[in-house]
Amino acid sequence: MSTVLAPAAPLSIGPLRLDVPVVLAPMAGITNTAYRRLCREYGAGLYVSEMITSRALVERTPESMRLIQHHESETTRSIQLYGVDPKTVAEAVTMLVAEDRADHIDLNFGCPVPKVTRKGGGAALPWKLDLFRAIVEGAVKAAGDIPLTVKMRKGIDSDHLTYLEAARAAEGAGVASIALHARTAAEFYSGTADWDAIGTLKETITGTPVLGNGDIWSAADAVRMVEQTGCDGVVVGRGCLGRPWLFGDLAAAFRGEELKAEPTLGEVATAFRRHAELLVDFFDDENRACRDIRKHVAWYFKGYAVGGELRAALAASSSLAEIDELLARLDHDQPYPGADAEGQRGRAGTPKVPSLPENWLDSRELPESFRAELTAAELHHSGG
């Protein structure tokens, strides 16, 4: 199978036109302004913020207000919101639109982490189809001319699938696109994504763009997903961790060009240093930026011959000067290690029973007893 497509058709998400149908998935603690800017420097597409909690945004908590800021170079300002209360989500969308803070808003219905699902949010929420519909319809109305999209999982587990019914409801509400991470909440990030489900969704939803997400570790994977499922575009998450140049490969593949980034260790070091520099700009705090870049060390240098002592030192650095000194010790001419630098990245985890509100699976409708608790169930913090 070819690693390139015939030049792909542009992807329209409402009034937005993406010449390269690629979206950077929201990832908590990862897709802040700094990382979005870095990925954009290598490629093209739509780059979405990390998850912002609707209640925290409405309450204007300092962290939420910082997370919704975009650099002037981010010409399409994309924000993902999380919430379980239709009124609060609508208020958050209204705020973003009224204050001209976003050009695209995405709603999170795919997060599988227990602190989200145990409150009925993320991947658990579409099980209550009436609640899902109320949130999406209210958000679309509040968004007005700003395109509003949804990202979801297949369902809670294999016995409680929700994606087809939720997608029909979302399309009926007027969303601009629907993205599917082809796993259930129970699967977390384990196993293999069920791309056949993406194909089924594409066959079911014919009037709204469908985007596929899950197990895109390379441009070849993205091409294969499009060819196998017929989806209109791809959403890339863990595959780009420590590999911002993947977006260059993706852009080339969808433009019908041949490109495969095989960076030397020196080029990786340059990207790592640029990331740290952008984090300093984002946090306006060099020490905090250097602490934040630590979690990226293993991802950037995966497969390269970098000693454990040097890796540990990078993961403990506290200034750009210290990072520069450590990076200077690397063999910058060391070639790309091939397969050892590729493949899965990030924690896959293991299948687990999702944490859910009490008796959540008893009915597809939201009980009045829980409806009164929706506002309290909203998380007070942002960033996942």
JSON list of N, CA, C and O in Angstrom, two decimals, residues 21 30 48 50 54 57 60 73 172 189 198 201 207 219 234 273 279 281 297 304 327 331 345 365 369:
[
{"chain": "A", "resi": 21, "resn": "PRO", "atom": "N", "xyz": [-6.28, 17.46, 5.77]},
{"chain": "A", "resi": 21, "resn": "PRO", "atom": "CA", "xyz": [-7.34, 17.02, 6.70]},
{"chain": "A", "resi": 21, "resn": "PRO", "atom": "C", "xyz": [-6.80, 16.32, 7.93]},
{"chain": "A", "resi": 21, "resn": "PRO", "atom": "O", "xyz": [-7.07, 15.14, 8.18]},
{"chain": "A", "resi": 30, "resn": "ILE", "atom": "N", "xyz": [-0.42, 18.42, 27.38]},
{"chain": "A", "resi": 30, "resn": "ILE", "atom": "CA", "xyz": [0.44, 18.32, 26.20]},
{"chain": "A", "resi": 30, "resn": "ILE", "atom": "C", "xyz": [0.15, 19.44, 25.20]},
{"chain": "A", "resi": 30, "resn": "ILE", "atom": "O", "xyz": [1.05, 20.18, 24.81]},
{"chain": "A", "resi": 48, "resn": "VAL", "atom": "N", "xyz": [-5.78, 21.65, 18.26]},
{"chain": "A", "resi": 48, "resn": "VAL", "atom": "CA", "xyz": [-6.79, 21.88, 19.29]},
{"chain": "A", "resi": 48, "resn": "VAL", "atom": "C", "xyz": [-6.15, 21.97, 20.67]},
{"chain": "A", "resi": 48, "resn": "VAL", "atom": "O", "xyz": [-5.20, 21.25, 20.99]},
{"chain": "A", "resi": 50, "resn": "GLU", "atom": "N", "xyz": [-5.73, 21.74, 24.85]},
{"chain": "A", "resi": 50, "resn": "GLU", "atom": "CA", "xyz": [-6.07, 20.70, 25.81]},
{"chain": "A", "resi": 50, "resn": "GLU", "atom": "C", "xyz": [-7.45, 21.01, 26.39]},
{"chain": "A", "resi": 50, "resn": "GLU", "atom": "O", "xyz": [-7.99, 22.11, 26.23]},
{"chain": "A", "resi": 54, "resn": "SER", "atom": "N", "xyz": [-15.80, 23.48, 31.37]},
{"chain": "A", "resi": 54, "resn": "SER", "atom": "CA", "xyz": [-16.77, 24.55, 31.16]},
{"chain": "A", "resi": 54, "resn": "SER", "atom": "C", "xyz": [-17.01, 25.36, 32.42]},
{"chain": "A", "resi": 54, "resn": "SER", "atom": "O", "xyz": [-17.06, 26.60, 32.39]},
{"chain": "A", "resi": 57, "resn": "LEU", "atom": "N", "xyz": [-14.18, 27.61, 33.24]},
{"chain": "A", "resi": 57, "resn": "LEU", "atom": "CA", "xyz": [-14.13, 28.72, 32.30]},
{"chain": "A", "resi": 57, "resn": "LEU", "atom": "C", "xyz": [-15.18, 29.77, 32.64]},
{"chain": "A", "resi": 57, "resn": "LEU", "atom": "O", "xyz": [-14.89, 30.98, 32.65]},
{"chain": "A", "resi": 60, "resn": "ARG", "atom": "N", "xyz": [-14.11, 31.72, 35.32]},
{"chain": "A", "resi": 60, "resn": "ARG", "atom": "CA", "xyz": [-12.91, 32.47, 34.96]},
{"chain": "A", "resi": 60, "resn": "ARG", "atom": "C", "xyz": [-11.74, 32.17, 35.92]},
{"chain": "A", "resi": 60, "resn": "ARG", "atom": "O", "xyz": [-11.08, 33.09, 36.40]},
{"chain": "A", "resi": 73, "resn": "SER", "atom": "N", "xyz": [0.28, 33.73, 16.19]},
{"chain": "A", "resi": 73, "resn": "SER", "atom": "CA", "xyz": [0.53, 32.91, 15.01]},
{"chain": "A", "resi": 73, "resn": "SER", "atom": "C", "xyz": [-0.54, 31.83, 14.80]},
{"chain": "A", "resi": 73, "resn": "SER", "atom": "O", "xyz": [-0.61, 31.23, 13.73]},
{"chain": "A", "resi": 172, "resn": "GLY", "atom": "N", "xyz": [-27.92, 15.67, 13.80]},
{"chain": "A", "resi": 172, "resn": "GLY", "atom": "CA", "xyz": [-29.21, 16.35, 13.84]},
{"chain": "A", "resi": 172, "resn": "GLY", "atom": "C", "xyz": [-29.14, 17.71, 14.51]},
{"chain": "A", "resi": 172, "resn": "GLY", "atom": "O", "xyz": [-29.91, 18.62, 14.18]},
{"chain": "A", "resi": 189, "resn": "TYR", "atom": "N", "xyz": [-6.47, 2.95, 26.38]},
{"chain": "A", "resi": 189, "resn": "TYR", "atom": "CA", "xyz": [-5.65, 3.07, 25.17]},
{"chain": "A", "resi": 189, "resn": "TYR", "atom": "C", "xyz": [-5.02, 1.73, 24.81]},
{"chain": "A", "resi": 189, "resn": "TYR", "atom": "O", "xyz": [-4.05, 1.68, 24.04]},
{"chain": "A", "resi": 198, "resn": "ILE", "atom": "N", "xyz": [-14.98, 3.08, 12.59]},
{"chain": "A", "resi": 198, "resn": "ILE", "atom": "CA", "xyz": [-14.91, 4.36, 11.89]},
{"chain": "A", "resi": 198, "resn": "ILE", "atom": "C", "xyz": [-15.58, 4.23, 10.53]},
{"chain": "A", "resi": 198, "resn": "ILE", "atom": "O", "xyz": [-16.33, 5.12, 10.10]},
{"chain": "A", "resi": 201, "resn": "LEU", "atom": "N", "xyz": [-19.28, 4.22, 11.04]},
{"chain": "A", "resi": 201, "resn": "LEU", "atom": "CA", "xyz": [-19.77, 5.56, 11.31]},
{"chain": "A", "resi": 201, "resn": "LEU", "atom": "C", "xyz": [-19.84, 6.39, 10.03]},
{"chain": "A", "resi": 201, "resn": "LEU", "atom": "O", "xyz": [-20.82, 7.12, 9.81]},
{"chain": "A", "resi": 207, "resn": "GLY", "atom": "N", "xyz": [-23.96, 13.26, 5.94]},
{"chain": "A", "resi": 207, "resn": "GLY", "atom": "CA", "xyz": [-24.03, 14.70, 5.68]},
{"chain": "A", "resi": 207, "resn": "GLY", "atom": "C", "xyz": [-23.07, 15.53, 6.49]},
{"chain": "A", "resi": 207, "resn": "GLY", "atom": "O", "xyz": [-23.06, 16.77, 6.38]},
{"chain": "A", "resi": 219, "resn": "ALA", "atom": "N", "xyz": [2.51, 8.59, 9.00]},
{"chain": "A", "resi": 219, "resn": "ALA", "atom": "CA", "xyz": [1.70, 9.04, 7.87]},
{"chain": "A", "resi": 219, "resn": "ALA", "atom": "C", "xyz": [1.11, 7.85, 7.12]},
{"chain": "A", "resi": 219, "resn": "ALA", "atom": "O", "xyz": [-0.02, 7.91, 6.61]},
{"chain": "A", "resi": 234, "resn": "VAL", "atom": "N", "xyz": [-8.21, 12.76, 9.66]},
{"chain": "A", "resi": 234, "resn": "VAL", "atom": "CA", "xyz": [-7.69, 11.99, 10.78]},
{"chain": "A", "resi": 234, "resn": "VAL", "atom": "C", "xyz": [-7.38, 12.91, 11.96]},
{"chain": "A", "resi": 234, "resn": "VAL", "atom": "O", "xyz": [-7.06, 14.09, 11.79]},
{"chain": "A", "resi": 273, "resn": "ARG", "atom": "N", "xyz": [14.81, 21.54, 22.04]},
{"chain": "A", "resi": 273, "resn": "ARG", "atom": "CA", "xyz": [15.19, 22.87, 22.54]},
{"chain": "A", "resi": 273, "resn": "ARG", "atom": "C", "xyz": [14.14, 23.91, 22.15]},
{"chain": "A", "resi": 273, "resn": "ARG", "atom": "O", "xyz": [13.79, 24.79, 22.94]},
{"chain": "A", "resi": 279, "resn": "LEU", "atom": "N", "xyz": [7.78, 26.75, 25.57]},
{"chain": "A", "resi": 279, "resn": "LEU", "atom": "CA", "xyz": [7.15, 26.59, 26.88]},
{"chain": "A", "resi": 279, "resn": "LEU", "atom": "C", "xyz": [7.51, 27.76, 27.80]},
{"chain": "A", "resi": 279, "resn": "LEU", "atom": "O", "xyz": [6.68, 28.21, 28.60]},
{"chain": "A", "resi": 281, "resn": "ASP", "atom": "N", "xyz": [7.95, 30.77, 26.83]},
{"chain": "A", "resi": 281, "resn": "ASP", "atom": "CA", "xyz": [7.07, 31.85, 26.36]},
{"chain": "A", "resi": 281, "resn": "ASP", "atom": "C", "xyz": [5.65, 31.65, 26.87]},
{"chain": "A", "resi": 281, "resn": "ASP", "atom": "O", "xyz": [4.97, 32.60, 27.27]},
{"chain": "A", "resi": 297, "resn": "VAL", "atom": "N", "xyz": [10.99, 14.02, 27.50]},
{"chain": "A", "resi": 297, "resn": "VAL", "atom": "CA", "xyz": [12.34, 13.52, 27.20]},
{"chain": "A", "resi": 297, "resn": "VAL", "atom": "C", "xyz": [12.31, 12.13, 26.60]},
{"chain": "A", "resi": 297, "resn": "VAL", "atom": "O", "xyz": [12.91, 11.88, 25.54]},
{"chain": "A", "resi": 304, "resn": "TYR", "atom": "N", "xyz": [16.98, 6.41, 20.14]},
{"chain": "A", "resi": 304, "resn": "TYR", "atom": "CA", "xyz": [18.32, 6.95, 19.91]},
{"chain": "A", "resi": 304, "resn": "TYR", "atom": "C", "xyz": [19.28, 6.49, 21.02]},
{"chain": "A", "resi": 304, "resn": "TYR", "atom": "O", "xyz": [18.85, 6.26, 22.16]},
{"chain": "A", "resi": 327, "resn": "LEU", "atom": "N", "xyz": [22.36, 19.06, 25.89]},
{"chain": "A", "resi": 327, "resn": "LEU", "atom": "CA", "xyz": [22.16, 18.71, 24.48]},
{"chain": "A", "resi": 327, "resn": "LEU", "atom": "C", "xyz": [23.47, 18.76, 23.71]},
{"chain": "A", "resi": 327, "resn": "LEU", "atom": "O", "xyz": [23.65, 18.03, 22.73]},
{"chain": "A", "resi": 331, "resn": "ASP", "atom": "N", "xyz": [25.67, 13.19, 20.37]},
{"chain": "A", "resi": 331, "resn": "ASP", "atom": "CA", "xyz": [26.28, 13.01, 19.05]},
{"chain": "A", "resi": 331, "resn": "ASP", "atom": "C", "xyz": [25.26, 13.49, 18.02]},
{"chain": "A", "resi": 331, "resn": "ASP", "atom": "O", "xyz": [24.38, 12.74, 17.61]},
{"chain": "A", "resi": 345, "resn": "ARG", "atom": "N", "xyz": [3.56, 5.17, 21.37]},
{"chain": "A", "resi": 345, "resn": "ARG", "atom": "CA", "xyz": [4.18, 6.05, 22.34]},
{"chain": "A", "resi": 345, "resn": "ARG", "atom": "C", "xyz": [3.13, 6.40, 23.39]},
{"chain": "A", "resi": 345, "resn": "ARG", "atom": "O", "xyz": [1.94, 6.35, 23.12]},
{"chain": "A", "resi": 365, "resn": "GLU", "atom": "N", "xyz": [-31.83, 7.09, 29.87]},
{"chain": "A", "resi": 365, "resn": "GLU", "atom": "CA", "xyz": [-32.30, 8.43, 30.19]},
{"chain": "A", "resi": 365, "resn": "GLU", "atom": "C", "xyz": [-31.73, 8.88, 31.53]},
{"chain": "A", "resi": 365, "resn": "GLU", "atom": "O", "xyz": [-31.51, 8.06, 32.44]},
{"chain": "A", "resi": 369, "resn": "SER", "atom": "N", "xyz": [-33.12, 12.56, 39.69]},
{"chain": "A", "resi": 369, "resn": "SER", "atom": "CA", "xyz": [-32.27, 12.66, 40.88]},
{"chain": "A", "resi": 369, "resn": "SER", "atom": "C", "xyz": [-30.85, 13.11, 40.52]},
{"chain": "A", "resi": 369, "resn": "SER", "atom": "O", "xyz": [-30.20, 13.83, 41.28]}
]
